[in-house]
PDB file of C-alpha atoms in Angstrom:
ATOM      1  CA  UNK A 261     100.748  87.783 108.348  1.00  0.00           C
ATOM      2  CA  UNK A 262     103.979  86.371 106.742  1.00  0.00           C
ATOM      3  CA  UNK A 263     104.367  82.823 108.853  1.00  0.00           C
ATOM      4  CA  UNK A 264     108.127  81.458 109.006  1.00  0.00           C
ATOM      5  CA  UNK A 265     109.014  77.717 109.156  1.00  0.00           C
ATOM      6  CA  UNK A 266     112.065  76.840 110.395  1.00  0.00           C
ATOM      7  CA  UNK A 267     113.578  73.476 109.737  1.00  0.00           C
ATOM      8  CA  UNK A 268     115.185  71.394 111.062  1.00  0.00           C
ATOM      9  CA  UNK A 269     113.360  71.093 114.438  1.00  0.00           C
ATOM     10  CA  UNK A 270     116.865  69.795 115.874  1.00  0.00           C
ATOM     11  CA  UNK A 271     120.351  69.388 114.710  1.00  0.00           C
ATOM     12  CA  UNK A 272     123.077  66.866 116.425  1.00  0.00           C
ATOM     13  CA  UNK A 273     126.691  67.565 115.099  1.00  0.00           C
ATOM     14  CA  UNK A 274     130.369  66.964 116.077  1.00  0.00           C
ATOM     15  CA  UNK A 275     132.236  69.976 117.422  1.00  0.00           C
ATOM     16  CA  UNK A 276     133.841  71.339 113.699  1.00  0.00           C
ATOM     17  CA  UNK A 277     131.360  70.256 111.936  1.00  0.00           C
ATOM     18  CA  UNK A 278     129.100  72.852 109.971  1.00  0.00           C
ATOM     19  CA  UNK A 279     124.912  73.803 110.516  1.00  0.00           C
ATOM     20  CA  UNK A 280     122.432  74.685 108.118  1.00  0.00           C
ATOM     21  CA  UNK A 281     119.564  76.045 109.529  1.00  0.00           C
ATOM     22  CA  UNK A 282     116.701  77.323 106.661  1.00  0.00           C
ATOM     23  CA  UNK A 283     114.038  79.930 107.169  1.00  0.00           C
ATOM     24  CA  UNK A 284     111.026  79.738 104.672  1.00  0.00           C
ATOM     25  CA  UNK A 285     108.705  82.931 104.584  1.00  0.00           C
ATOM     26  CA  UNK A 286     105.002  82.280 103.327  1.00  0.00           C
ATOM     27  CA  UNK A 287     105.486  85.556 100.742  1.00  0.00           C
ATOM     28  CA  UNK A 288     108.295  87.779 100.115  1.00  0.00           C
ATOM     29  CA  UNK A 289     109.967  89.182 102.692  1.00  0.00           C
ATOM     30  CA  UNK A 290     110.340  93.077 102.160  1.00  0.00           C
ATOM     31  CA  UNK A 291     113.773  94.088 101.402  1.00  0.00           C
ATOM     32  CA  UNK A 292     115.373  90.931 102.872  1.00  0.00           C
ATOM     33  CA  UNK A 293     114.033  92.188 106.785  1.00  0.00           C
ATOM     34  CA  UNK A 294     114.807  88.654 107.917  1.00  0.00           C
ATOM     35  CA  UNK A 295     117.074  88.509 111.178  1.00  0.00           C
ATOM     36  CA  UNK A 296     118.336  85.724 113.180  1.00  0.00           C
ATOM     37  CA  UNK A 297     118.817  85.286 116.799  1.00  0.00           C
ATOM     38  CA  UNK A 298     120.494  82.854 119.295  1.00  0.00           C
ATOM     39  CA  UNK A 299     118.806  81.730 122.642  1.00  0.00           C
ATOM     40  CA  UNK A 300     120.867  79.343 125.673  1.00  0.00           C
ATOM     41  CA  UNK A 301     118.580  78.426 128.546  1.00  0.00           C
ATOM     42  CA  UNK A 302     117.945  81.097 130.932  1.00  0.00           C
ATOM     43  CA  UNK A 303     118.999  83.576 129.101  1.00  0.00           C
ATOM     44  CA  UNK A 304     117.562  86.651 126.362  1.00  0.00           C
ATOM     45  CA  UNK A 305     117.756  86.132 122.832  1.00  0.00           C
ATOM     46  CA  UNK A 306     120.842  87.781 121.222  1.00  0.00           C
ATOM     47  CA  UNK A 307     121.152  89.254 117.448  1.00  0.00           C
ATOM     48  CA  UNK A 308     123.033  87.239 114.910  1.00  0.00           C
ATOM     49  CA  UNK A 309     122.032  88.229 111.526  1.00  0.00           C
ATOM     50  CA  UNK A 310     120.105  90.855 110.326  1.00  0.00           C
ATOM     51  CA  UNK A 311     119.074  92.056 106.707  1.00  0.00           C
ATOM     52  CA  UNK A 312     119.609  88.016 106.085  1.00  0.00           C
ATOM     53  CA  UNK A 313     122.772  88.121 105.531  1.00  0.00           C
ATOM     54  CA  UNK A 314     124.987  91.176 107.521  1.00  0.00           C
ATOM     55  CA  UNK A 315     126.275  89.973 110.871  1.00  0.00           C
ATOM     56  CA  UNK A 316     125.636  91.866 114.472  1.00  0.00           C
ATOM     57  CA  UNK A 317     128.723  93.895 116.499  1.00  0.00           C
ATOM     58  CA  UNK A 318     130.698  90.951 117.477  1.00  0.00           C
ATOM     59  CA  UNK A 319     129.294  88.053 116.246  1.00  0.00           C
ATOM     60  CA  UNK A 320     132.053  85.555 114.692  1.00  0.00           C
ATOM     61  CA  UNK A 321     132.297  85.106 110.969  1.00  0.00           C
ATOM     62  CA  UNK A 322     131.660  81.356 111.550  1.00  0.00           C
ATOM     63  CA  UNK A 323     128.330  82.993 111.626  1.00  0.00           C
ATOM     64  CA  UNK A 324     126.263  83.836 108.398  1.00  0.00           C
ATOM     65  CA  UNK A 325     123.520  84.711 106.585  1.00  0.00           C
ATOM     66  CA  UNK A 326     122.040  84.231 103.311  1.00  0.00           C
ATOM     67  CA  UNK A 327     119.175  84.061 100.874  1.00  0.00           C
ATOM     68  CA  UNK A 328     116.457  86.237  99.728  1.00  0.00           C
ATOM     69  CA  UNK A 329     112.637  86.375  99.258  1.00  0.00           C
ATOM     70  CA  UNK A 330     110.875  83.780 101.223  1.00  0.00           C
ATOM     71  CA  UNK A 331     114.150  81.310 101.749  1.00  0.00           C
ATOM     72  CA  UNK A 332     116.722  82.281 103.866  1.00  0.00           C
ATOM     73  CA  UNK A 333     119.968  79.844 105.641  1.00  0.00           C
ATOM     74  CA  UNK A 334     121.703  80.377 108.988  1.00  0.00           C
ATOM     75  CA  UNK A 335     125.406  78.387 108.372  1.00  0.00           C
ATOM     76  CA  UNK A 336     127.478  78.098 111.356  1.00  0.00           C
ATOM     77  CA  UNK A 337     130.771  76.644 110.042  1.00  0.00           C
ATOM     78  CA  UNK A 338     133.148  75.434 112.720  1.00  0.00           C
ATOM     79  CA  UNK A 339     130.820  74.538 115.104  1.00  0.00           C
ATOM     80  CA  UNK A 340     131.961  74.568 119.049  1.00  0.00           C
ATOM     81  CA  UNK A 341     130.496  73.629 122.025  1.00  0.00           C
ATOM     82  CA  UNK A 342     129.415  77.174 122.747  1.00  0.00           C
ATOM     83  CA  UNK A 343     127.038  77.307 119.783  1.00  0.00           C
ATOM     84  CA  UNK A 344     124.595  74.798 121.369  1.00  0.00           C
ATOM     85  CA  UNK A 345     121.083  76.942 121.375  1.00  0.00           C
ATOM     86  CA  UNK A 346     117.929  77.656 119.667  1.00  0.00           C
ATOM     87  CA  UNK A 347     118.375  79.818 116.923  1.00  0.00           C
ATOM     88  CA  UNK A 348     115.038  81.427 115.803  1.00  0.00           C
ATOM     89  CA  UNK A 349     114.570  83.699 112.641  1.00  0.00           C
ATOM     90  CA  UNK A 350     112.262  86.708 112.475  1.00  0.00           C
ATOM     91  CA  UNK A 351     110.747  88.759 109.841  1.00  0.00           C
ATOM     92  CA  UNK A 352     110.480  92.859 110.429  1.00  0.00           C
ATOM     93  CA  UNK A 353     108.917  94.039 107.115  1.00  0.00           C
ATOM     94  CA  UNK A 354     105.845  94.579 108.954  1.00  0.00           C
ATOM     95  CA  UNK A 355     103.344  93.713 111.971  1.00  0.00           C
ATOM     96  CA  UNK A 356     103.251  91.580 113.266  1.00  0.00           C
ATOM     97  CA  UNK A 357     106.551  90.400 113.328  1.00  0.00           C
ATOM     98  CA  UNK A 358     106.678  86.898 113.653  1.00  0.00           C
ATOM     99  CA  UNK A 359     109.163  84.569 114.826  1.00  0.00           C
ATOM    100  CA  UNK A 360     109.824  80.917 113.104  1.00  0.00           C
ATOM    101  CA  UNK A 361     109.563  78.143 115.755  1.00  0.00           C
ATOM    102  CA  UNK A 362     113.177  77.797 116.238  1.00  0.00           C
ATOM    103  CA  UNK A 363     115.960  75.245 115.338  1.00  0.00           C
ATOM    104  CA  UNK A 364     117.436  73.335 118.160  1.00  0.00           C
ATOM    105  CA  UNK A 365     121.426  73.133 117.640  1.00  0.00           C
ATOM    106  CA  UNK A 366     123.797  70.070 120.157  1.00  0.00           C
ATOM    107  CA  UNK A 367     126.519  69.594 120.001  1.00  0.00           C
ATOM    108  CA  UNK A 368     127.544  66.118 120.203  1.00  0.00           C
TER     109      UNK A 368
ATOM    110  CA  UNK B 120     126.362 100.454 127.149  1.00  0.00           C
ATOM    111  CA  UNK B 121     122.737  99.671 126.493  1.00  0.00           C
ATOM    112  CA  UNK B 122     120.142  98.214 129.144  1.00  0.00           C
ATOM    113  CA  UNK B 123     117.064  97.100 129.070  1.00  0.00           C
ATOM    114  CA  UNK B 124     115.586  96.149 132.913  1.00  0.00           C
ATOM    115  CA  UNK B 125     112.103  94.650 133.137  1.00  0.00           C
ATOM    116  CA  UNK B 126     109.849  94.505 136.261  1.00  0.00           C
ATOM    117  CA  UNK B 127     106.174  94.209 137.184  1.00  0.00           C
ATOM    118  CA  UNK B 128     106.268  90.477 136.684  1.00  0.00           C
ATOM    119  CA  UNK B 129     104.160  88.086 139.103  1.00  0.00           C
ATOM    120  CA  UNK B 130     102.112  85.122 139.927  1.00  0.00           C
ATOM    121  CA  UNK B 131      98.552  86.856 139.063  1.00  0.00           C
ATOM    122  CA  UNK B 132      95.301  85.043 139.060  1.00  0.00           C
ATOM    123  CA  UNK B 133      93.025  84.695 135.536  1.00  0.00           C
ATOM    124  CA  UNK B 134      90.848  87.503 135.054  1.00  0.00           C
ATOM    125  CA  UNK B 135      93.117  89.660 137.111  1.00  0.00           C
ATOM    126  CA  UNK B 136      95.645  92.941 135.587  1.00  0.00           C
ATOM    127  CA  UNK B 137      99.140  93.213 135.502  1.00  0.00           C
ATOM    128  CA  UNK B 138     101.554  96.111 134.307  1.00  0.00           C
ATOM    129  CA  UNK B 139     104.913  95.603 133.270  1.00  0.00           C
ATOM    130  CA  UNK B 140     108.028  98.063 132.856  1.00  0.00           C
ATOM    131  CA  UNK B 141     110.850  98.175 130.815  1.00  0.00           C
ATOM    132  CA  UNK B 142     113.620 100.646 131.784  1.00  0.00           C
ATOM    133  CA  UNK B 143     115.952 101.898 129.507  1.00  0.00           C
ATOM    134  CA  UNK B 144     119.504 103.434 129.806  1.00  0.00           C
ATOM    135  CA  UNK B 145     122.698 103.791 127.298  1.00  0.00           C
ATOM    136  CA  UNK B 146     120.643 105.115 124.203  1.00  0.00           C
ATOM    137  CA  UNK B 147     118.173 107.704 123.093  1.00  0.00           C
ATOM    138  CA  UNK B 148     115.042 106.296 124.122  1.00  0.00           C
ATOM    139  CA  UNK B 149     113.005 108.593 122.005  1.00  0.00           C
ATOM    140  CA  UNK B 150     114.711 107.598 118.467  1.00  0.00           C
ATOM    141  CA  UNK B 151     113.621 104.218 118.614  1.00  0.00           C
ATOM    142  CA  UNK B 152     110.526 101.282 118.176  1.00  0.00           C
ATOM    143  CA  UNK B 153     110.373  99.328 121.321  1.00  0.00           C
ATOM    144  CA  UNK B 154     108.102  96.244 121.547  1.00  0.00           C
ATOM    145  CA  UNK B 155     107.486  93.107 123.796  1.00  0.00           C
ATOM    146  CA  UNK B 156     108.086  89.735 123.046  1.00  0.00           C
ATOM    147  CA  UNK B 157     107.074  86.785 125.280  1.00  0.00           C
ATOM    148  CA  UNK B 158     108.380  83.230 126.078  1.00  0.00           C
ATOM    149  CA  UNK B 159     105.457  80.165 127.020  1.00  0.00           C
ATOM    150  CA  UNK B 160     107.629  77.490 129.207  1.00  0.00           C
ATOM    151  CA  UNK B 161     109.369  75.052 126.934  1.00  0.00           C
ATOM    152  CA  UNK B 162     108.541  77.088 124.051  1.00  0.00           C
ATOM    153  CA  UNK B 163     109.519  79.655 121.619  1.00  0.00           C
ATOM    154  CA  UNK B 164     109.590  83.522 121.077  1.00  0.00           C
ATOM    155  CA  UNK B 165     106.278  85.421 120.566  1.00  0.00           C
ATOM    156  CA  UNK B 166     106.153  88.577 119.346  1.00  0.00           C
ATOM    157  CA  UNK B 167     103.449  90.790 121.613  1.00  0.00           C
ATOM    158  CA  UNK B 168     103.537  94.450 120.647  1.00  0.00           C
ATOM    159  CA  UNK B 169     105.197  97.483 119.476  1.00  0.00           C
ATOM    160  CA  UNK B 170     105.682 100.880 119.689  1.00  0.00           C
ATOM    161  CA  UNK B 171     107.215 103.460 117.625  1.00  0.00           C
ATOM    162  CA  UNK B 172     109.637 105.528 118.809  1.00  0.00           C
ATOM    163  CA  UNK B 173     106.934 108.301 119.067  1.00  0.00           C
ATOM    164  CA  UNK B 174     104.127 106.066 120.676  1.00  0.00           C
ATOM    165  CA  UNK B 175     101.811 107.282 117.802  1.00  0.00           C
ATOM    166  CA  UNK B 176     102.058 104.138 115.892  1.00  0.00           C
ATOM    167  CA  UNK B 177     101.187 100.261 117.949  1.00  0.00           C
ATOM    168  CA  UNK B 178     100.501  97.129 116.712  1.00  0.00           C
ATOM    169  CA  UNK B 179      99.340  94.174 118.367  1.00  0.00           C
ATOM    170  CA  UNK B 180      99.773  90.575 117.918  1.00  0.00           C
ATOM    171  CA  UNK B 181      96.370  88.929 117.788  1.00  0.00           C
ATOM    172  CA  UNK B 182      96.088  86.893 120.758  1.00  0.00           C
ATOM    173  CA  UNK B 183      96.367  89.412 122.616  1.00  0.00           C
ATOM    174  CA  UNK B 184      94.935  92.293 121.213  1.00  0.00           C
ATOM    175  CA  UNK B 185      92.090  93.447 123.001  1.00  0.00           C
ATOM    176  CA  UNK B 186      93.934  92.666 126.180  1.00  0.00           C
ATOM    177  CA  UNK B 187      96.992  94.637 125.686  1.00  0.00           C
ATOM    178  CA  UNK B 188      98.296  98.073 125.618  1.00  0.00           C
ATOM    179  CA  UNK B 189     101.941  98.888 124.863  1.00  0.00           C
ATOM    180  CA  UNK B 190     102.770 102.493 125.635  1.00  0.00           C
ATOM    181  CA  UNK B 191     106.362 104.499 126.437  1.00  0.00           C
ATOM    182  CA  UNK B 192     107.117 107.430 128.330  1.00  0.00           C
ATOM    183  CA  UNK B 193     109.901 108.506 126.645  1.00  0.00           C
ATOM    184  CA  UNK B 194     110.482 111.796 129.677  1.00  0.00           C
ATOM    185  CA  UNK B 195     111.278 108.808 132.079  1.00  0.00           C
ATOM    186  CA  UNK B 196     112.318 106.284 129.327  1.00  0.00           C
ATOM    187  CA  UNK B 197     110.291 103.413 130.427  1.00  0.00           C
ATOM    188  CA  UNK B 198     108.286 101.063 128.328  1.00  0.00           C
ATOM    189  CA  UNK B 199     105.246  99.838 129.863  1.00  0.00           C
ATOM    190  CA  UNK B 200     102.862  96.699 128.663  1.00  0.00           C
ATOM    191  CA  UNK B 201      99.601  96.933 130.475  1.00  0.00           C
ATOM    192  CA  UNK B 202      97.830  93.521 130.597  1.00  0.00           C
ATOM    193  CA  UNK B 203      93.942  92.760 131.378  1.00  0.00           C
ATOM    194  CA  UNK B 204      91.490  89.983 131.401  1.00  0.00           C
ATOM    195  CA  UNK B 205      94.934  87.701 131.757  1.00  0.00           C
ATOM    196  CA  UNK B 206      94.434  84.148 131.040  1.00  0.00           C
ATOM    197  CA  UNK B 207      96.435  80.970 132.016  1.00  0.00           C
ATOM    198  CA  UNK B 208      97.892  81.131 128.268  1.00  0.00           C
ATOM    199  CA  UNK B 209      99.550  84.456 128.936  1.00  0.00           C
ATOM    200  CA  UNK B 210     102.067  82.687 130.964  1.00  0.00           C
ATOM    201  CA  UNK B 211     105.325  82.935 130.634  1.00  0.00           C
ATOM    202  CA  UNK B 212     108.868  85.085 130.390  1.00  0.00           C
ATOM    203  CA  UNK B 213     107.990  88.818 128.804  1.00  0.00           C
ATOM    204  CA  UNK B 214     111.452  90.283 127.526  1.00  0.00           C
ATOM    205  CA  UNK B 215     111.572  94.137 126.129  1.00  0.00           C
ATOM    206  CA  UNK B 216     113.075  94.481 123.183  1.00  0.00           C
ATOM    207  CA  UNK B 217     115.006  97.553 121.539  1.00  0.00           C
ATOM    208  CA  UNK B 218     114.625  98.135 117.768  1.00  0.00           C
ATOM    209  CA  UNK B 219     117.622  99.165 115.555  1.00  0.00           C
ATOM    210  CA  UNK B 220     115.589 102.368 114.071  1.00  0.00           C
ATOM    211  CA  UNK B 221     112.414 104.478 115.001  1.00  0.00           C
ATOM    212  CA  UNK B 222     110.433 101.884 112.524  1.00  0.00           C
ATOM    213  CA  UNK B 223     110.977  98.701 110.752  1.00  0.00           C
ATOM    214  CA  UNK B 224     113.938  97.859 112.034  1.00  0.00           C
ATOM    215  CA  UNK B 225     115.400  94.276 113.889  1.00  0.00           C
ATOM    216  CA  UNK B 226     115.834  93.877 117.737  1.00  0.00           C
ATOM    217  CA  UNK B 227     119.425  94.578 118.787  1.00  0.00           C
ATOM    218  CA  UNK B 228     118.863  94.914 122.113  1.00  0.00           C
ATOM    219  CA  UNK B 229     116.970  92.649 124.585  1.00  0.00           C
ATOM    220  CA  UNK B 230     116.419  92.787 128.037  1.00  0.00           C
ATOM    221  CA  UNK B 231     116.861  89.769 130.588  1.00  0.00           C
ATOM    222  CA  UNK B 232     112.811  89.432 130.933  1.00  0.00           C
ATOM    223  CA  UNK B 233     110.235  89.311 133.844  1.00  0.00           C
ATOM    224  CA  UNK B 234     108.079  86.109 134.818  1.00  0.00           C
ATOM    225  CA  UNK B 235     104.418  86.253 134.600  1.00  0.00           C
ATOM    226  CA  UNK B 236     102.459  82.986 136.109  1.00  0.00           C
ATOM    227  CA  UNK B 237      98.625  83.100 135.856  1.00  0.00           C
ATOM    228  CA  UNK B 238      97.592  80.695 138.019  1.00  0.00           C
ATOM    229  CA  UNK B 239      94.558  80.006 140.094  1.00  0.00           C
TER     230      UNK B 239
END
């Protein structure tokens, strides 16, 4: 079972500012199957990212992806009050596919 | 446009069954993996199960399996998760989940979810 660790567990920043979220993988994720998802209260999960680094339909460029192998990085550049959420990653190489614990994201 | 409506959700007591549904619209059921994730209060996402887009191929995470059976009728294009022995750890929001291809593939689609309590 590949196990994801997210970190940080929470990030407080100033509307503009930029977030770094990181993803590690306990082995190599297969062909970069690493996907990243935002969460508000109440509501579903919505894709971000997928294949680390290629954004969803619709998803702002202040939105991206990167890495490879077992570390991966969510960067939200710009940051604006709408981006406050948990942002989660996920592997889908294989089952199960596990979720990290998520990354809490306020917005000051 | 794509939906994905659960139902079946419930205040159930431990020990007890539950069934929930996922119906889907906007897409060709058939093509695609479908699986359940799952939400604890205060907590994070859980991956549950999956089907492929056939039904011939389901995995299981394993605190569930055992107690869990994902199937898919892909005539009326509803997902089902069929839940026994529940337990108070079982709690939570259950959302459906489209995948991007038959296998493999990332979630692109997610449905609002349904509430399960197991409660005494």
């Amino acid at each position: 079972e590949v196990v994801l660790t997210q970190s940080p567990g929470t990030l407080s920043l100033s509307p503009g500012e930029s977030a770094t979220l990181s993803c590690w993988a306990s082995q190599s994720v297969r062909d970069n199957h690493l996907a990243w998802y935002q969460q508000k209260p109440g509501q579903a999960p919505r894709l971000l990212i997928y294949g680390a680094s290629s954004r969803a339909t619709g998803i702002p460029d202040r939105f991206s992806g990167s890495g490879s192998g077992t570390d991966f990085t969510l960067t939200i550049s710009r940051l604006e009050p709408e981006d406050s959420a948990m942002y989660y990653c996920q592997h889908y190489a294989n089952s199960p596919r596990t979720f990290g614990q998520g990354t809490k994201v306020e917005i000051k | 446009q794509v939906q994905l409506v659960e139902s079946g959700g419930g205040v159930v007591q431990p020990g007890r069954s539950l069934r929930l549904s996922c119906a889907a619209s906007g897409f060709t059921f058939s093509r695609y993996g479908m699986h359940w994730v799952r939400q604890a209060p205060g907590k994070g996402l859980e991956w549950v199960a999956v089907t492929s887009f056939d039904g011939e191929n389901r995995f299981y995470a394993e605190s569930v399996k055992g107690r869990v059976t994902i199937s898919r009728d892909n005539t009326k294009r509803i997902l089902y998760l069929q839940m026994n022995s529940l337990r108070d750890d079982d709690t939570g929001v259950y959302y459906c989940a489209k995948e991007s291809s038959g296998w493999y593939g990332y979630f692109d689609y997610w449905g609002q979810g349904t509430q399960v309590t197991v409660s005494s």
